[in-house]
Amino acid sequence: MQTHEIRERFTDHFVKAGHEAVPSASLILEDPDLLFVNAGMVPFKPYFLGEQNPPFKNGTATSIQKCVRTLDIDEVGITTRHNTFFQMAGNFSFGQYFKEGAIKHAWALLTNPVSEGGYGLDPERLWVTVYLDDDEAADIWENVVGIPAERIQRLGMADNYWHMGVPGPCGPCSEIYFDRGPEHGAEGGPAVDDTRYLEIWNLVFMEKERGKSTGPDTFEIIGDLPKKNIDTGMGVERVACLLQGVDNVYETDLLRPVIDAAEEITGAKYEGDGPDAIRFRVIADHSRTGMMLILDGVTPSNEGRGYILRRLLRRIIRSARLLGATGETMERFMTVIMDTMTPSYPEIAENRERIIRTAVTEERAFLKTLESGTHRFDEAASAIKEQGITQFSGEDAFTLHDTYGFPLDLTLEMAAEAGLEVDVAGFEAAMSEQRARAKADNLAKKHGHADVSVYREWVDNNPTEFVGFSDLTADATVLGLVINGQSVTQAVEGDDVEVILDVSPLYAESGGQTADRGRLVSEGTILEVNDVQKVGKKLWVHKAKVTAGGIELGQRVSAEVDEAWRHGARQAHTGTHLIHAALREVLGPTAVQAGSLNRPGYLRFDFNYTEQLTPEQLEEISTIANQAVDADFPVNTIETTLDEAKKMGAMALFGENYGNDVRVVEIGGPFSIELCGGTHTEHTSQIGPVAVLGESSVGSGARRIEAYSGMDSFRYLSKEAALASGLAASLKAPSEELPERIASLTEKLRAAEKEIANLHRQQLASQTGALLDQAVEAGQFTVLTHRLPDGVSGGDLRTVATDLRGRLAGKPGVVVLASADGGKLPFIVGATKEAIELGVKSGELVKLLSGYVDGRGGGKPDMAQGSGSNAEGLDAGFRAVREELAGL
């Protein structure tokens, strides 16, 4: 039975049982706890928590959810059980049926004959586990379903108590296992051997809410969920193994074709469980996961989701090379996996070109660095082994990362293959500045788990009525007040407070558009609203400061939007649609939106594209957008169903989880039609001029266009015109000749700088011989420590140090030089062959000197460099180096 049919049978079974079929959500959801959707229940979490009422007519649903788990990336291929991407088929009940219903549904599908829509599994080969004290579930299995007591096993919290790994819904569970036979392991059920007894379905009795972890497998139980729910997960890939009669998921109809393609490309054979077999499995698994991530809008980058994708693709590339591939392989792998997955995910077909281009671009970029980086690794590893050392230095690992683009995990893999460990602590120290910047960036993006339990009483009982599409003021009643995460009854002047209203005209931040600013006013009371956020997609939370009077529950207020703010935001948001339409006209339909930001007067638009735009393309995009402004197109909004919107050709944003009812924004008929919940101008002429500032890279395969709109655009263009006029006057040239005149001056300046640099090097070279007169004896060594004049670069230091070391050849000599250059203090240590034979390691001396000048550095025994910031410690550092050498 093919995997596509397994999926169809699952959905049909539960639809016939009254469940509503729900399509898989994107792998990327707005959940601060999760990088990717990692379980079938994740899209339903608000319903389990009681934050929202489930929109399903019978209170039940079924889905086959795309999932990615990345904690086991290093285990992929080593075992045949770990996969980064998998499909979780599930049925869900929100306060309807509970344990008995879930158990009966699962048993029927698994054991019903194939002719009756089931999977036809032998009931005598099915075992189950239940939580330690779950007598109710055990009784249902034995006395309702009829499984003998000896095939029902009780396990502890680590095995039979399900949770997401983070605070959220949880509960005891019952797992269903299939006995694959004695050739796969020992008898005794899943408690004895969970390889022979393969878990295929987990029935979670979702009734509790967990808090933070208190130990490896323990956590605080906050309390009961509002209702007793059912969340089940059947592993589609595992069932496919059983129904297709194969040993593991790599032999199924989805992944085996990729392995076959890899055999053809590399000339190697997939057999056994050795290193080559592991590489074949890595290629197959990562090709599928990478393809699905690209499908859902992820592009390779150096952080977050993009880093995971980059890591997966680079592991494919390197595995293929180690198997014998000599050219590009990614297009073939992506084509094969798209062919196997398209029957289940038809949207792959319309994204094939984009998926291939993203993967191939990453491959080409990595191949450029892989060969040189591998050569650098091999050199360093050989030098380490020659010295009898088993640890690859953190400095070398950082060099591979910083210079060759090697992520640490790739260095770890290569080091393990070479029998070496990596000084991870040293690498982390070298990366500390980058990590600090990333941490600050994450905080700025408001990442992290937020406790929204305080809002629950309003989310479903009092969702906010948004009237801001038509009105900028509205009379409203204060339903709730929150200060520092606690519900309160009043707030007074000076308080920062979150206000929940029954009606609001203020736009809550979403879809890339920033929130409205405005005021809440009543007699003697003024609150300045500086932000509006959504909770559960239904509740508007107005973040405000009480600037006069006070506010209390039940009070009537006038909610007012700052008209100037809204006008600027509407201009920017509508301008973004024009930029998007112009972009697709110039670059084609594969330039897919990857995110946006709109605030009054400013917009930025991210899109998936692998090449830098030319000045001509940017100018054309700007022209098309402003022609649309000049055409005064009407901007129409249409509320319709999601299916109808797709039929109209409306574009959707990757990662957005749209409901059944959507809002379509149409500009100029076919010129632009998109799903969008933002605020817009009535006509394009109201946007004013759109000034494109430029475009830039925001990661591999992702670009960003930035622009001004309205008066901000006018001010920018006026400033640019004034600047050009001033330059023309200074250079005594017409403005149209400025580019040529400036290019000529720049070329002359570069030539002058080059000449000065050459003269500088000649001057240094002429002084080299004289510097040796300052060398002193330190124990067995001739040592020169000297601070060169300010302004000598690190490159020039190396040139001088190499010359001086050559002049000391034949004796144990060490050269230590430094210079202040632009606020930094580059320094270098060089040692002759004779000094190295006596135990000198330039890298160790650089580390010693670094401690005195607040710096860092590293290198090989014969030459090592570093940079510091504290020139006052240089003399003490020189003295410490001489003392260290004297003691050898």
JSON list of N, CA, C and O in Angstrom, two decimals, residues 555-577:
[
{"chain": "A", "resi": 555, "resn": "GLN", "atom": "N", "xyz": [-15.97, 50.99, 32.53]},
{"chain": "A", "resi": 555, "resn": "GLN", "atom": "CA", "xyz": [-16.00, 52.40, 32.12]},
{"chain": "A", "resi": 555, "resn": "GLN", "atom": "C", "xyz": [-16.19, 52.51, 30.61]},
{"chain": "A", "resi": 555, "resn": "GLN", "atom": "O", "xyz": [-15.68, 51.71, 29.83]},
{"chain": "A", "resi": 556, "resn": "ARG", "atom": "N", "xyz": [-16.97, 53.50, 30.18]},
{"chain": "A", "resi": 556, "resn": "ARG", "atom": "CA", "xyz": [-17.15, 53.78, 28.76]},
{"chain": "A", "resi": 556, "resn": "ARG", "atom": "C", "xyz": [-16.06, 54.76, 28.31]},
{"chain": "A", "resi": 556, "resn": "ARG", "atom": "O", "xyz": [-15.80, 55.76, 29.00]},
{"chain": "A", "resi": 557, "resn": "VAL", "atom": "N", "xyz": [-15.45, 54.48, 27.19]},
{"chain": "A", "resi": 557, "resn": "VAL", "atom": "CA", "xyz": [-14.39, 55.34, 26.66]},
{"chain": "A", "resi": 557, "resn": "VAL", "atom": "C", "xyz": [-14.61, 55.51, 25.16]},
{"chain": "A", "resi": 557, "resn": "VAL", "atom": "O", "xyz": [-15.30, 54.72, 24.51]},
{"chain": "A", "resi": 558, "resn": "SER", "atom": "N", "xyz": [-13.99, 56.54, 24.64]},
{"chain": "A", "resi": 558, "resn": "SER", "atom": "CA", "xyz": [-13.95, 56.74, 23.19]},
{"chain": "A", "resi": 558, "resn": "SER", "atom": "C", "xyz": [-12.57, 56.30, 22.72]},
{"chain": "A", "resi": 558, "resn": "SER", "atom": "O", "xyz": [-11.55, 56.88, 23.16]},
{"chain": "A", "resi": 559, "resn": "ALA", "atom": "N", "xyz": [-12.53, 55.28, 21.88]},
{"chain": "A", "resi": 559, "resn": "ALA", "atom": "CA", "xyz": [-11.26, 54.80, 21.34]},
{"chain": "A", "resi": 559, "resn": "ALA", "atom": "C", "xyz": [-11.00, 55.51, 20.02]},
{"chain": "A", "resi": 559, "resn": "ALA", "atom": "O", "xyz": [-11.83, 55.46, 19.10]},
{"chain": "A", "resi": 560, "resn": "GLU", "atom": "N", "xyz": [-9.84, 56.19, 19.93]},
{"chain": "A", "resi": 560, "resn": "GLU", "atom": "CA", "xyz": [-9.57, 57.05, 18.78]},
{"chain": "A", "resi": 560, "resn": "GLU", "atom": "C", "xyz": [-8.23, 56.68, 18.14]},
{"chain": "A", "resi": 560, "resn": "GLU", "atom": "O", "xyz": [-7.21, 56.60, 18.83]},
{"chain": "A", "resi": 561, "resn": "VAL", "atom": "N", "xyz": [-8.24, 56.50, 16.84]},
{"chain": "A", "resi": 561, "resn": "VAL", "atom": "CA", "xyz": [-7.01, 56.22, 16.10]},
{"chain": "A", "resi": 561, "resn": "VAL", "atom": "C", "xyz": [-6.32, 57.54, 15.75]},
{"chain": "A", "resi": 561, "resn": "VAL", "atom": "O", "xyz": [-6.98, 58.51, 15.38]},
{"chain": "A", "resi": 562, "resn": "ASP", "atom": "N", "xyz": [-5.00, 57.57, 15.90]},
{"chain": "A", "resi": 562, "resn": "ASP", "atom": "CA", "xyz": [-4.22, 58.71, 15.42]},
{"chain": "A", "resi": 562, "resn": "ASP", "atom": "C", "xyz": [-4.31, 58.72, 13.89]},
{"chain": "A", "resi": 562, "resn": "ASP", "atom": "O", "xyz": [-3.74, 57.87, 13.22]},
{"chain": "A", "resi": 563, "resn": "GLU", "atom": "N", "xyz": [-5.06, 59.69, 13.35]},
{"chain": "A", "resi": 563, "resn": "GLU", "atom": "CA", "xyz": [-5.36, 59.70, 11.92]},
{"chain": "A", "resi": 563, "resn": "GLU", "atom": "C", "xyz": [-4.10, 59.81, 11.07]},
{"chain": "A", "resi": 563, "resn": "GLU", "atom": "O", "xyz": [-3.99, 59.18, 10.01]},
{"chain": "A", "resi": 564, "resn": "ALA", "atom": "N", "xyz": [-3.14, 60.62, 11.50]},
{"chain": "A", "resi": 564, "resn": "ALA", "atom": "CA", "xyz": [-1.91, 60.79, 10.72]},
{"chain": "A", "resi": 564, "resn": "ALA", "atom": "C", "xyz": [-1.13, 59.47, 10.68]},
{"chain": "A", "resi": 564, "resn": "ALA", "atom": "O", "xyz": [-0.57, 59.08, 9.65]},
{"chain": "A", "resi": 565, "resn": "TRP", "atom": "N", "xyz": [-1.10, 58.77, 11.84]},
{"chain": "A", "resi": 565, "resn": "TRP", "atom": "CA", "xyz": [-0.41, 57.48, 11.90]},
{"chain": "A", "resi": 565, "resn": "TRP", "atom": "C", "xyz": [-1.06, 56.48, 10.94]},
{"chain": "A", "resi": 565, "resn": "TRP", "atom": "O", "xyz": [-0.40, 55.82, 10.16]},
{"chain": "A", "resi": 566, "resn": "ARG", "atom": "N", "xyz": [-2.39, 56.37, 11.03]},
{"chain": "A", "resi": 566, "resn": "ARG", "atom": "CA", "xyz": [-3.10, 55.42, 10.17]},
{"chain": "A", "resi": 566, "resn": "ARG", "atom": "C", "xyz": [-2.91, 55.76, 8.69]},
{"chain": "A", "resi": 566, "resn": "ARG", "atom": "O", "xyz": [-2.72, 54.87, 7.86]},
{"chain": "A", "resi": 567, "resn": "HIS", "atom": "N", "xyz": [-2.96, 57.05, 8.36]},
{"chain": "A", "resi": 567, "resn": "HIS", "atom": "CA", "xyz": [-2.79, 57.45, 6.97]},
{"chain": "A", "resi": 567, "resn": "HIS", "atom": "C", "xyz": [-1.43, 56.99, 6.43]},
{"chain": "A", "resi": 567, "resn": "HIS", "atom": "O", "xyz": [-1.33, 56.41, 5.35]},
{"chain": "A", "resi": 568, "resn": "GLY", "atom": "N", "xyz": [-0.38, 57.21, 7.23]},
{"chain": "A", "resi": 568, "resn": "GLY", "atom": "CA", "xyz": [0.96, 56.79, 6.81]},
{"chain": "A", "resi": 568, "resn": "GLY", "atom": "C", "xyz": [1.08, 55.28, 6.71]},
{"chain": "A", "resi": 568, "resn": "GLY", "atom": "O", "xyz": [1.73, 54.75, 5.80]},
{"chain": "A", "resi": 569, "resn": "ALA", "atom": "N", "xyz": [0.44, 54.55, 7.65]},
{"chain": "A", "resi": 569, "resn": "ALA", "atom": "CA", "xyz": [0.50, 53.09, 7.62]},
{"chain": "A", "resi": 569, "resn": "ALA", "atom": "C", "xyz": [-0.23, 52.53, 6.40]},
{"chain": "A", "resi": 569, "resn": "ALA", "atom": "O", "xyz": [0.23, 51.58, 5.76]},
{"chain": "A", "resi": 570, "resn": "ARG", "atom": "N", "xyz": [-1.38, 53.12, 6.07]},
{"chain": "A", "resi": 570, "resn": "ARG", "atom": "CA", "xyz": [-2.14, 52.68, 4.90]},
{"chain": "A", "resi": 570, "resn": "ARG", "atom": "C", "xyz": [-1.32, 52.92, 3.62]},
{"chain": "A", "resi": 570, "resn": "ARG", "atom": "O", "xyz": [-1.30, 52.07, 2.71]},
{"chain": "A", "resi": 571, "resn": "GLN", "atom": "N", "xyz": [-0.66, 54.07, 3.55]},
{"chain": "A", "resi": 571, "resn": "GLN", "atom": "CA", "xyz": [0.16, 54.34, 2.37]},
{"chain": "A", "resi": 571, "resn": "GLN", "atom": "C", "xyz": [1.26, 53.29, 2.22]},
{"chain": "A", "resi": 571, "resn": "GLN", "atom": "O", "xyz": [1.49, 52.76, 1.13]},
{"chain": "A", "resi": 572, "resn": "ALA", "atom": "N", "xyz": [1.95, 52.99, 3.33]},
{"chain": "A", "resi": 572, "resn": "ALA", "atom": "CA", "xyz": [3.06, 52.03, 3.27]},
{"chain": "A", "resi": 572, "resn": "ALA", "atom": "C", "xyz": [2.58, 50.63, 2.93]},
{"chain": "A", "resi": 572, "resn": "ALA", "atom": "O", "xyz": [3.19, 49.91, 2.13]},
{"chain": "A", "resi": 573, "resn": "HIS", "atom": "N", "xyz": [1.45, 50.22, 3.55]},
{"chain": "A", "resi": 573, "resn": "HIS", "atom": "CA", "xyz": [0.98, 48.86, 3.31]},
{"chain": "A", "resi": 573, "resn": "HIS", "atom": "C", "xyz": [0.50, 48.69, 1.87]},
{"chain": "A", "resi": 573, "resn": "HIS", "atom": "O", "xyz": [0.83, 47.69, 1.21]},
{"chain": "A", "resi": 574, "resn": "THR", "atom": "N", "xyz": [-0.23, 49.64, 1.36]},
{"chain": "A", "resi": 574, "resn": "THR", "atom": "CA", "xyz": [-0.67, 49.54, -0.03]},
{"chain": "A", "resi": 574, "resn": "THR", "atom": "C", "xyz": [0.53, 49.63, -0.97]},
{"chain": "A", "resi": 574, "resn": "THR", "atom": "O", "xyz": [0.59, 48.94, -1.99]},
{"chain": "A", "resi": 575, "resn": "GLY", "atom": "N", "xyz": [1.50, 50.47, -0.61]},
{"chain": "A", "resi": 575, "resn": "GLY", "atom": "CA", "xyz": [2.72, 50.55, -1.41]},
{"chain": "A", "resi": 575, "resn": "GLY", "atom": "C", "xyz": [3.47, 49.24, -1.46]},
{"chain": "A", "resi": 575, "resn": "GLY", "atom": "O", "xyz": [4.08, 48.89, -2.48]},
{"chain": "A", "resi": 576, "resn": "THR", "atom": "N", "xyz": [3.40, 48.45, -0.37]},
{"chain": "A", "resi": 576, "resn": "THR", "atom": "CA", "xyz": [4.04, 47.14, -0.35]},
{"chain": "A", "resi": 576, "resn": "THR", "atom": "C", "xyz": [3.41, 46.22, -1.39]},
{"chain": "A", "resi": 576, "resn": "THR", "atom": "O", "xyz": [4.12, 45.46, -2.08]},
{"chain": "A", "resi": 577, "resn": "HIS", "atom": "N", "xyz": [2.09, 46.30, -1.53]},
{"chain": "A", "resi": 577, "resn": "HIS", "atom": "CA", "xyz": [1.42, 45.48, -2.55]},
{"chain": "A", "resi": 577, "resn": "HIS", "atom": "C", "xyz": [1.89, 45.88, -3.95]},
{"chain": "A", "resi": 577, "resn": "HIS", "atom": "O", "xyz": [2.05, 45.02, -4.83]}
]
